[in-house]
CSV table of C-alpha atoms and ligand atoms in Angstrom, one decimal:
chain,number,residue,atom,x,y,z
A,1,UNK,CA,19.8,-0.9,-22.7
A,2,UNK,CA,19.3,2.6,-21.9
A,3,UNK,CA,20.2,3.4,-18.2
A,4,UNK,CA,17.0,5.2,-17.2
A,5,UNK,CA,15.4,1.8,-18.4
A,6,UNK,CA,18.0,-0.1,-16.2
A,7,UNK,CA,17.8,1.7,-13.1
A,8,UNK,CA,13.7,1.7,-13.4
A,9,UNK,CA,14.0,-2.0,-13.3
A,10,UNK,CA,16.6,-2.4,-10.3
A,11,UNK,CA,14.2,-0.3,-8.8
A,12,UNK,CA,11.3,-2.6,-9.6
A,13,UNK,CA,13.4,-5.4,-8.6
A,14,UNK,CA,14.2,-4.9,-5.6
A,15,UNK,CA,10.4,-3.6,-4.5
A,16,UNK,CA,9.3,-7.0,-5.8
A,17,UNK,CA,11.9,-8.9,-4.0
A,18,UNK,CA,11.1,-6.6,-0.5
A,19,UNK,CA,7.3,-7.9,-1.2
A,20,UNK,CA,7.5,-11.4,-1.8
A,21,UNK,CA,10.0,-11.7,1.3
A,22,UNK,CA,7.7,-9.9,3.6
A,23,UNK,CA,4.8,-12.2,2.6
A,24,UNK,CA,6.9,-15.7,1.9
A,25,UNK,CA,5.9,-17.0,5.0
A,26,UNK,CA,2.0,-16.5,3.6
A,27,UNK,CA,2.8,-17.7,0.5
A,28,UNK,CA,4.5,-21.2,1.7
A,29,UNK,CA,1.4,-21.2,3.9
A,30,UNK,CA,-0.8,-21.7,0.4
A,31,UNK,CA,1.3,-24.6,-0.4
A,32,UNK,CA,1.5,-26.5,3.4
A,33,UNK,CA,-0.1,-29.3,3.6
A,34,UNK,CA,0.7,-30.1,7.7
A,35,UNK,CA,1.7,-34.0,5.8
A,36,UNK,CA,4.9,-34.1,8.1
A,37,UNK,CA,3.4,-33.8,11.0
A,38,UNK,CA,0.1,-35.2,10.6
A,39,UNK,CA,-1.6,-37.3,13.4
A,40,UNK,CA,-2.5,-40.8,11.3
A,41,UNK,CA,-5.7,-43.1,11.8
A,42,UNK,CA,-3.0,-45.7,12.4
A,43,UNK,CA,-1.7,-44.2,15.1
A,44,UNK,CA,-5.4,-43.2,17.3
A,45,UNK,CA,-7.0,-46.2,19.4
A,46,UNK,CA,-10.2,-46.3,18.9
A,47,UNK,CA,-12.3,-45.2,21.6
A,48,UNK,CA,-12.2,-48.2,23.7
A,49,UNK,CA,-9.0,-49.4,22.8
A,50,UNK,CA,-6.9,-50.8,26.2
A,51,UNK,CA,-4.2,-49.2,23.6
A,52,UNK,CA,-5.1,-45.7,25.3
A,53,UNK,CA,-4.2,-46.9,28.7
A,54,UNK,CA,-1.0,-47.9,27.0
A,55,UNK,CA,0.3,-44.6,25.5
A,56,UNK,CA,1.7,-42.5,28.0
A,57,UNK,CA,-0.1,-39.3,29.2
A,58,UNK,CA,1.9,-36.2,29.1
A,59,UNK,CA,-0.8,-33.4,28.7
A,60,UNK,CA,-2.1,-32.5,31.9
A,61,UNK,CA,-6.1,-33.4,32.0
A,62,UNK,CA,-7.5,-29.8,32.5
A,63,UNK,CA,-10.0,-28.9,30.0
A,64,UNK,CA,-9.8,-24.9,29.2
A,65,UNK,CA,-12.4,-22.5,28.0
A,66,UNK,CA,-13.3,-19.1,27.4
A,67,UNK,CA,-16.6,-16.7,28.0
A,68,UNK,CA,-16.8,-13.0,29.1
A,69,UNK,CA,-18.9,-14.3,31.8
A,70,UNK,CA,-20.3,-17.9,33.8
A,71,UNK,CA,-23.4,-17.5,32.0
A,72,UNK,CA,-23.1,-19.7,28.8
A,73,UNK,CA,-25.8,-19.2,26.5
A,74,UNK,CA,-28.2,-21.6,25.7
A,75,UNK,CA,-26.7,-22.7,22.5
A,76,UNK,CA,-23.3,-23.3,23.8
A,77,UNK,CA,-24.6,-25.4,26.7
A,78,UNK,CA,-25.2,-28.4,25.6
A,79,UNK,CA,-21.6,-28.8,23.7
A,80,UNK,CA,-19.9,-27.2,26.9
A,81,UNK,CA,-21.7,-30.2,29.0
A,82,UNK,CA,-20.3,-33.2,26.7
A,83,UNK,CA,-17.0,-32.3,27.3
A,84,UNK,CA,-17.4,-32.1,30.7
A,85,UNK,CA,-19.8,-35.2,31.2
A,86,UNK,CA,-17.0,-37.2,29.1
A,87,UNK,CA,-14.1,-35.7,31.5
A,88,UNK,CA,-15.2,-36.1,34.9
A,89,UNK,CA,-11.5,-36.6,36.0
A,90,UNK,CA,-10.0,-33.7,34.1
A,91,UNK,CA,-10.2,-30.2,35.9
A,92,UNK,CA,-12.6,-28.0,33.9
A,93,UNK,CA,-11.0,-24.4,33.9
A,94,UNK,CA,-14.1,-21.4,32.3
A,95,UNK,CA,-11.5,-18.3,31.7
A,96,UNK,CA,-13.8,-15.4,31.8
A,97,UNK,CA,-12.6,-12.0,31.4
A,98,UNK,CA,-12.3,-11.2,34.7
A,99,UNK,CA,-10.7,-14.3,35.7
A,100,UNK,CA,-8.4,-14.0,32.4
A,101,UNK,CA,-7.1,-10.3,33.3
A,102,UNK,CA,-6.3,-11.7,36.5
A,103,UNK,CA,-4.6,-14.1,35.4
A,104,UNK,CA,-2.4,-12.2,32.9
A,105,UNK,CA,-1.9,-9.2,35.5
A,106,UNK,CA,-0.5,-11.9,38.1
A,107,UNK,CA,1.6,-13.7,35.8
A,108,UNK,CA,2.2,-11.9,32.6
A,109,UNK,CA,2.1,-8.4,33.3
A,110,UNK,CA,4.4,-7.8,30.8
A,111,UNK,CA,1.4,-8.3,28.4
A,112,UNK,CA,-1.3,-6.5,30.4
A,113,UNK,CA,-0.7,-3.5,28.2
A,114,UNK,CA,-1.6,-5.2,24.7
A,115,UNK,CA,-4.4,-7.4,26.7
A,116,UNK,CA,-6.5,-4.3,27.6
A,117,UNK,CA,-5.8,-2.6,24.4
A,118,UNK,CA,-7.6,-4.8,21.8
A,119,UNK,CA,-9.9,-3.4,20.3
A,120,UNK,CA,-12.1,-6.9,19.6
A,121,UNK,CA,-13.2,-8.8,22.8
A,122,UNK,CA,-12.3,-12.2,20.4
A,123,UNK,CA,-8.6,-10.6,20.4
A,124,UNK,CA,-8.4,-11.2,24.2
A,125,UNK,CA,-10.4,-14.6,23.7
A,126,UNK,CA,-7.9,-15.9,21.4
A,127,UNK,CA,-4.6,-14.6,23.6
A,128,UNK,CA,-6.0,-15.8,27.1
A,129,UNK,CA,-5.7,-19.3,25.4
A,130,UNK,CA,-1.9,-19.2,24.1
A,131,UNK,CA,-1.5,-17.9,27.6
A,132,UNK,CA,-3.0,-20.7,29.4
A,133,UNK,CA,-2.3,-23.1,27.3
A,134,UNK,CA,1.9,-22.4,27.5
A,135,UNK,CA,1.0,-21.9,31.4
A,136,UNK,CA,-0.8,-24.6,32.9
A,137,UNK,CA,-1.0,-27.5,29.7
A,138,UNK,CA,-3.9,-29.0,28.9
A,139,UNK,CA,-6.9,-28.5,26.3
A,140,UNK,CA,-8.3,-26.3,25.0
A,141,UNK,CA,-11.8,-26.3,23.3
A,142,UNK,CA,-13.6,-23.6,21.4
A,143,UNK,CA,-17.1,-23.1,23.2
A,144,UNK,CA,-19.1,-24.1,20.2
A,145,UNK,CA,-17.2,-27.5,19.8
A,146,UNK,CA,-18.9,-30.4,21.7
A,147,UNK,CA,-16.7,-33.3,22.5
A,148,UNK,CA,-17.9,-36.8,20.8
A,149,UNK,CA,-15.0,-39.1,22.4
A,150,UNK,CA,-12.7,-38.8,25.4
A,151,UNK,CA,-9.2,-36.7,25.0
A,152,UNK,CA,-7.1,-39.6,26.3
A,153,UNK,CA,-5.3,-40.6,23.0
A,154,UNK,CA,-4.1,-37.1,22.5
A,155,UNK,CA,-2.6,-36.4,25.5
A,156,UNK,CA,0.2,-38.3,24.4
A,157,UNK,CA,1.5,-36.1,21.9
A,158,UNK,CA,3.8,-32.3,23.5
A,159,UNK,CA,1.3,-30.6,21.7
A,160,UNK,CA,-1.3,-30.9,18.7
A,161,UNK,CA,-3.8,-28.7,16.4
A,162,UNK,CA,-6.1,-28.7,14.1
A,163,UNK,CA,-5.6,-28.5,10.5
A,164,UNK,CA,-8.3,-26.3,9.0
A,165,UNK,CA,-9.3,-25.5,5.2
A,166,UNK,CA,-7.6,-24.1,3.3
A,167,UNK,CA,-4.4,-24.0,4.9
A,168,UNK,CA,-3.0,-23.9,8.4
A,169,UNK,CA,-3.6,-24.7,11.6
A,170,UNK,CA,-7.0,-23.2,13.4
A,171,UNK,CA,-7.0,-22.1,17.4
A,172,UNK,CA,-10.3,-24.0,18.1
A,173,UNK,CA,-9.3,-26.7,19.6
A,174,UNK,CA,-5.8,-27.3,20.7
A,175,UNK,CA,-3.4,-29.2,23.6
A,176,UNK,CA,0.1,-28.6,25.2
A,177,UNK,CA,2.1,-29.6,28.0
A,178,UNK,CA,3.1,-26.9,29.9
A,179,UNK,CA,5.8,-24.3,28.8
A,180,UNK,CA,6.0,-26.1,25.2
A,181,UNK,CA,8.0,-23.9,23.1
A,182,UNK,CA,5.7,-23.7,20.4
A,183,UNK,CA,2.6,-21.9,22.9
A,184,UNK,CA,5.7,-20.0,24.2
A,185,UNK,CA,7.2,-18.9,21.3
A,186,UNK,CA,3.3,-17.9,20.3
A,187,UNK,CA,3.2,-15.9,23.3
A,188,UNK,CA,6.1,-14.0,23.4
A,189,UNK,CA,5.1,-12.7,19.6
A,190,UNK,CA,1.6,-12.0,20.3
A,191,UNK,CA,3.0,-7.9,20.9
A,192,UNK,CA,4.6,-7.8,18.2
A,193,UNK,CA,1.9,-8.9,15.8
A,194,UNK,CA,-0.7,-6.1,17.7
A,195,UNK,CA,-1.6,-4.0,14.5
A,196,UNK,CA,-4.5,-3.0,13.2
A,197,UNK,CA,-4.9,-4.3,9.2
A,198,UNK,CA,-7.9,-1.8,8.6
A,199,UNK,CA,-10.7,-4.8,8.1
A,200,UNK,CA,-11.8,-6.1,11.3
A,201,UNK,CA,-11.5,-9.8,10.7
A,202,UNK,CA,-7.8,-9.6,9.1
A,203,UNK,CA,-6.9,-7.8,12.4
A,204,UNK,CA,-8.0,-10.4,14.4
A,205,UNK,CA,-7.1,-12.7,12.4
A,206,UNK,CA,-3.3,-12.0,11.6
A,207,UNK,CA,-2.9,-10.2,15.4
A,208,UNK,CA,-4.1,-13.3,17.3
A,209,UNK,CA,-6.4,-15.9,15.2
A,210,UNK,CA,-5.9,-18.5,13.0
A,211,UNK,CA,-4.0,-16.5,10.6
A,212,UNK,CA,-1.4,-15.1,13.3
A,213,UNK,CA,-0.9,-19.0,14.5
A,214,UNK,CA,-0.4,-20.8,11.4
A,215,UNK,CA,2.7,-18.1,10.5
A,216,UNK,CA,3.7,-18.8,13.5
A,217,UNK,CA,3.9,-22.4,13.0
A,218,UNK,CA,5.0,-22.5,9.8
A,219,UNK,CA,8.3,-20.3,11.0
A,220,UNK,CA,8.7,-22.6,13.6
A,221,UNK,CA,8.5,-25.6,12.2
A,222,UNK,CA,11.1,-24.5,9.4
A,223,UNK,CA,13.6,-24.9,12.0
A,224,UNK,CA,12.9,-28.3,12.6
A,225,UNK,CA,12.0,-28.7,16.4
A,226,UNK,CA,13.1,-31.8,18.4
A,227,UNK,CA,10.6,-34.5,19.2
A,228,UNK,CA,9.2,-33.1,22.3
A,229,UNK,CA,9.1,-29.5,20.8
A,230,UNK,CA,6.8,-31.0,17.2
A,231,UNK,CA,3.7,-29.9,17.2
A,232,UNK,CA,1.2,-32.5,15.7
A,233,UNK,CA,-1.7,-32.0,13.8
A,234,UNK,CA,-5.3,-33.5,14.0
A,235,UNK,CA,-6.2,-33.5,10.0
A,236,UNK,CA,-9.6,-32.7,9.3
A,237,UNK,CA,-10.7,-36.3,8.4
A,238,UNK,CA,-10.3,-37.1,12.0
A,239,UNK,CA,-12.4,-34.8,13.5
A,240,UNK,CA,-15.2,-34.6,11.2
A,241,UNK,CA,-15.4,-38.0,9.0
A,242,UNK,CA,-15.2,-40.3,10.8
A,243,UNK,CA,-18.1,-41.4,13.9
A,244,UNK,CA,-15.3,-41.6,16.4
A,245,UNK,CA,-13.9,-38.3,16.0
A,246,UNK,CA,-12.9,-36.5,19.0
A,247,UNK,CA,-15.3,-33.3,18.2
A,248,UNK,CA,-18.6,-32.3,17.5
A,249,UNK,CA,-19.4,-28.7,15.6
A,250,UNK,CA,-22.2,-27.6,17.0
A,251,UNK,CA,-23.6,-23.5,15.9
A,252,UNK,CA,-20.4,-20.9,15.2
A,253,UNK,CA,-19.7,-17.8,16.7
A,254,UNK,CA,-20.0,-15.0,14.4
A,255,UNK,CA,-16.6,-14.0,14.4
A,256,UNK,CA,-15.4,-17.7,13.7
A,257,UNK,CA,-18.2,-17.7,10.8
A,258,UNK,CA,-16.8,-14.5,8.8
A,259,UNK,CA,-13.3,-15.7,9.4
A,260,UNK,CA,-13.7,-18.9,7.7
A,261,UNK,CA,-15.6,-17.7,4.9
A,262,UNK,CA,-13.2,-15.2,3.9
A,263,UNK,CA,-10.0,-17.7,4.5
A,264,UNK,CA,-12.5,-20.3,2.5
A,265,UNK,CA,-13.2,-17.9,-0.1
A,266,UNK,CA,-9.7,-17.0,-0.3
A,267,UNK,CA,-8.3,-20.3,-0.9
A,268,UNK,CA,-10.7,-21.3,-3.2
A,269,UNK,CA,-9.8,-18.7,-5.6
A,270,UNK,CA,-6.2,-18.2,-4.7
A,271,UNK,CA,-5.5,-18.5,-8.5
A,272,UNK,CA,-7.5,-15.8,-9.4
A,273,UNK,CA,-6.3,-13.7,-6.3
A,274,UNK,CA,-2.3,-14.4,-7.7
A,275,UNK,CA,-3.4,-13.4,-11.4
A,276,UNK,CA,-5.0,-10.3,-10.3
A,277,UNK,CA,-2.1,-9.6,-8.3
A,278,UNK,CA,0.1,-9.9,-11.0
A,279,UNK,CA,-2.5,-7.8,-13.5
A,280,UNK,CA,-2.5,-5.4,-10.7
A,281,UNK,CA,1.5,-5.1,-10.2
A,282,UNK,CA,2.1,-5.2,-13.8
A,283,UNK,CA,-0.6,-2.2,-14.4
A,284,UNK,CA,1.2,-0.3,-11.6
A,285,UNK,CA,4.4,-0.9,-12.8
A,286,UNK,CA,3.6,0.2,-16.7
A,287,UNK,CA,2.1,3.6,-14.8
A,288,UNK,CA,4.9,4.0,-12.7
A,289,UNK,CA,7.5,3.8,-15.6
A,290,UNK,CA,5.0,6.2,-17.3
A,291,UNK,CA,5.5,8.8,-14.5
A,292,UNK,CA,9.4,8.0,-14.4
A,293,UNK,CA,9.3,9.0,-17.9
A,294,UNK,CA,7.2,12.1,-17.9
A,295,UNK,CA,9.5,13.4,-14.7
A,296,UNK,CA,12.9,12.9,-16.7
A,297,UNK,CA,11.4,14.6,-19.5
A,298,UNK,CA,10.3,17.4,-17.3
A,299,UNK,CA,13.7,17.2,-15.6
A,300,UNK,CA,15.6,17.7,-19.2
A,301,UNK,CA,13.1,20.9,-19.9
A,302,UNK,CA,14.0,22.2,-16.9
A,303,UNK,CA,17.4,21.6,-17.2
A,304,UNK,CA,17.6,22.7,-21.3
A,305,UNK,CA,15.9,26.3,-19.4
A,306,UNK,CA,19.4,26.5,-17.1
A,307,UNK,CA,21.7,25.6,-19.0
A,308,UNK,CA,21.9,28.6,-20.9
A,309,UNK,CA,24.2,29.4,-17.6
A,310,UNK,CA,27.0,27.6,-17.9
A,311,UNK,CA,27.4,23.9,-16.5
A,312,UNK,CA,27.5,25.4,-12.7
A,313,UNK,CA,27.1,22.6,-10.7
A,314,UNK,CA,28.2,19.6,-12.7
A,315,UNK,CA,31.5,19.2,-14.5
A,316,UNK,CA,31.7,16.8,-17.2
A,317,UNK,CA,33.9,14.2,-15.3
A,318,UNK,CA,32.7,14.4,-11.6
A,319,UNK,CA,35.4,13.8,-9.1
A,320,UNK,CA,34.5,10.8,-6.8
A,321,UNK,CA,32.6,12.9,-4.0
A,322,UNK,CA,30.2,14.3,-6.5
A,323,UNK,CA,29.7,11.2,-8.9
A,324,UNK,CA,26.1,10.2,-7.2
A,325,UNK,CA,24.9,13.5,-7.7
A,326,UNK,CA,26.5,13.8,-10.7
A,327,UNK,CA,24.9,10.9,-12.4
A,328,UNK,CA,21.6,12.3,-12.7
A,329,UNK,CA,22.4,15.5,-15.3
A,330,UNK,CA,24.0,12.9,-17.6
A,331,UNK,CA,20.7,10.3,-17.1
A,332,UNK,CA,18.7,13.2,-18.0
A,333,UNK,CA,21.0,14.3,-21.4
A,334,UNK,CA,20.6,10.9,-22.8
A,335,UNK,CA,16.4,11.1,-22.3
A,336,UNK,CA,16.2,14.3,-23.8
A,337,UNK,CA,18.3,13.9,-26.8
A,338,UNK,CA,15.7,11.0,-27.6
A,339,UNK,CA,12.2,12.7,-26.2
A,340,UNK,CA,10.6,12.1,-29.2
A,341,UNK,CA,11.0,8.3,-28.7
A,342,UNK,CA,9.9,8.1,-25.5
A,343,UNK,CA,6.6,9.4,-26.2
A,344,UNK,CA,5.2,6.5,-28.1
A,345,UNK,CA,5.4,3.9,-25.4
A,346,UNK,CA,4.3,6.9,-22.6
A,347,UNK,CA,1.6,7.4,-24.6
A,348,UNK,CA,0.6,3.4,-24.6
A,349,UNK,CA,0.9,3.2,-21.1
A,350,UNK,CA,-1.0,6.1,-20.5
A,351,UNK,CA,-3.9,4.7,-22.4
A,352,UNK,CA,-3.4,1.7,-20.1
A,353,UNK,CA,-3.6,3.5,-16.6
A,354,UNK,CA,-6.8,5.1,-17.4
A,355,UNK,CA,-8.0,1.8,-18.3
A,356,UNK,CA,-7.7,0.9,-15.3
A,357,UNK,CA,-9.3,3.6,-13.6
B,401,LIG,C1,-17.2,-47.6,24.7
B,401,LIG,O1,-17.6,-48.0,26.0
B,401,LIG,C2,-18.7,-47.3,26.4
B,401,LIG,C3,-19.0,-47.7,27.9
B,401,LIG,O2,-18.5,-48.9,28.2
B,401,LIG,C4,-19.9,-47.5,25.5
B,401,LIG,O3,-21.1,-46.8,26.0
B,401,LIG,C5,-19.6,-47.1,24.1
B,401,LIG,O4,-20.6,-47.4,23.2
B,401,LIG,C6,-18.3,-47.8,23.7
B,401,LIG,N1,-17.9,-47.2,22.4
B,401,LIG,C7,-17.5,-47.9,21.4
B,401,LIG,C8,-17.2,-47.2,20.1
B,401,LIG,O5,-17.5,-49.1,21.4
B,402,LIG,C1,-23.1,-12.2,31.5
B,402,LIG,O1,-23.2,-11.3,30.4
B,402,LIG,C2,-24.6,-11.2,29.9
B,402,LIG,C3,-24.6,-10.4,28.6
B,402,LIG,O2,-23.7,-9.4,28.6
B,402,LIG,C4,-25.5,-10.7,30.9
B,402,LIG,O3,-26.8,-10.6,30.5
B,402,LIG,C5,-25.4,-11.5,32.2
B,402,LIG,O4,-26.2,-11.0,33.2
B,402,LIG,C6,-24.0,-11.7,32.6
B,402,LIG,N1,-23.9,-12.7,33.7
B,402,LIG,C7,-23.3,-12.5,34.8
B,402,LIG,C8,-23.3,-13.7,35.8
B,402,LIG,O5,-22.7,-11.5,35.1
């Protein structure tokens, strides 16, 4: 094999293997399917089982929410008041901005920076609950989530989530006992995952939304935690088949809306998304090696137009400290001695990049 052919494809190697490392985590993601750590119908009494007095209660009962302010609007309400009216013995906790930038100033200061510098209200929405959550314990429930059956059952387990479609876990409804190390683990890497991704919903969603906590957990739970650090999941069967599920949907926020579409649309056609990607990589690759061989060809002209003057800088064995630079002159000999082969296939692959355009 020629040696400009070989070092284009080390090259492309090694670009390929950077990629599919830096998005591995998103990848395994696609295949998850939360199996291990599910929360089984087997294993949930029914709502007035004596089985729930049974089970021992390790989440504190504090219900947590979040608004920028105490008025709820009207279409919240009436979820908001069945999971109060079914708690009367949990504290009920409204985090409202105010009350959430306190809370972070007193006790996280450390974070107080990235807090006030999202640029989406829904990015401080989504932090305050990590925050709390790893703080106090307790549950946490999406305003637009009523609750159909009392929480009792699931404060048994460290901590739980939901499973959401396609893949991964969803911050809408979630419980923890206090300093679990998956909510602190989440919160300790909320600053480093503050970047903006150009589209609004993919920054708040990989920054601090669904997205962000599912590669989160998956990372974590590759290193297989103990018992008391597992996180459980709720599968979606139990929370929206079946009459004695613990929530009720009642009408989205926006932001929640778009999200899920695009994740839904996403995994729906993740075939077609690979196969594109792979069109699209292959199409970049053929023009790349198109411009690799146009520049070594230009490099040879240019070279053939100096070397008139005798070999100046490059003598025909290199000694060691030169070799790297020596390298190239030789590269570009071999290309030009053959030019005229290399313009069939740059031609092809020409024809192909404008195709794409
Ligand atoms: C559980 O008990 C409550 C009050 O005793 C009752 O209103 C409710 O219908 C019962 N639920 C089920 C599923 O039996
Ligand atoms: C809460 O915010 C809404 C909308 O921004 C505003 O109309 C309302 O007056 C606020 N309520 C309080 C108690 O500040």
């Amino acid at each position: 094999m020629r040696r400009g052919l070989l070092v284009f494809l080390v090259v492309n190697l090694l670009i390929i293997t950077f990629l599919i490392r830096s998005v591995s985590t998103l990848l395994s993601l696609l295949l998850e399917d939360a199996a291990a750590d599910a929360i089984h119908h087997a294993e949930l009494p029914s709502p007035n089982s004596s089985l729930i007095e049974q089970r021992p209660q390790i989440i504190p009962k504090i219900i947590h929410q979040t608004y920028k302010n105490e008025s709820i609007p009207e279409v919240w309400q009436e979820a908001q008041q069945s999971c109060k009216d079914l708690h009367p013995d949990y504290e009920y906790i409204l985090w409202t901005n105010e009350k959430s930038r306190e809370f972070i100033a007193a006790e996280y200061p450390w974070f107080l920076d990235t807090f006030d510098g999202y640029n989406y209200p829904i990015q401080r929405a989504d932090s305050i609950r990590y925050f709390v959550l790893a703080h106090f314990g307790g549950t946490y429930i999406d305003l637009d989530d009523g609750c159909n059956r009392r929480l009792d059952p699931l404060l048994s387990y460290p901590a739980w989530v939901r499973r959401t479609v396609p893949t991964g876990i969803s911050n809408d409804a979630m419980g923890s006992v206090p300093q679990h190390p998956f909510f602190l683990r989440v919160i300790e890497l909320l600053q480093s995952y503050d970047r903006s991704w150009l589209l609004p919903y993919i920054t708040v969603m990989y920054s601090t939304g669904p997205l962000f906590l599912s590669v989160i957990w998956k990372e974590y739970m590759a290193e297989n935690p103990t018992e008391a650090g597992r996180v459980r999941i709720l599968m979606q069967d139990e929370y929206n088949r079946y009459s004695w599920s613990f929530f009720t949907h009642h009408v989205g926020n926006s932001w929640h809306g778009k999200d899920a579409r695009l994740i839904f649309w996403m995994g729906q056609h993740w075939v077609l998304l690979t196969v594109c990607g792979f069109v699209l990589a292959g199409a970049v690759g053929l023009c790349l090696w198109w411009a690799y061989g146009r520049l070594l060809i230009f490099g040879s002209k240019y070279r053939f137009r100096y070397s008139k003057v005798p070999n100046l800088g490059f003598s025909r064995y290199p000694s060691p400290s030169r070799r790297s630079r020596g390298m190239m002159p030789i590269l570009l000999r071999r290309v030009s001695s053959k030019g005229d082969e290399e313009v069939g296939p740059t031609e092809t692959s020409y024809e192909y990049c404008s195709r794409r355009d």
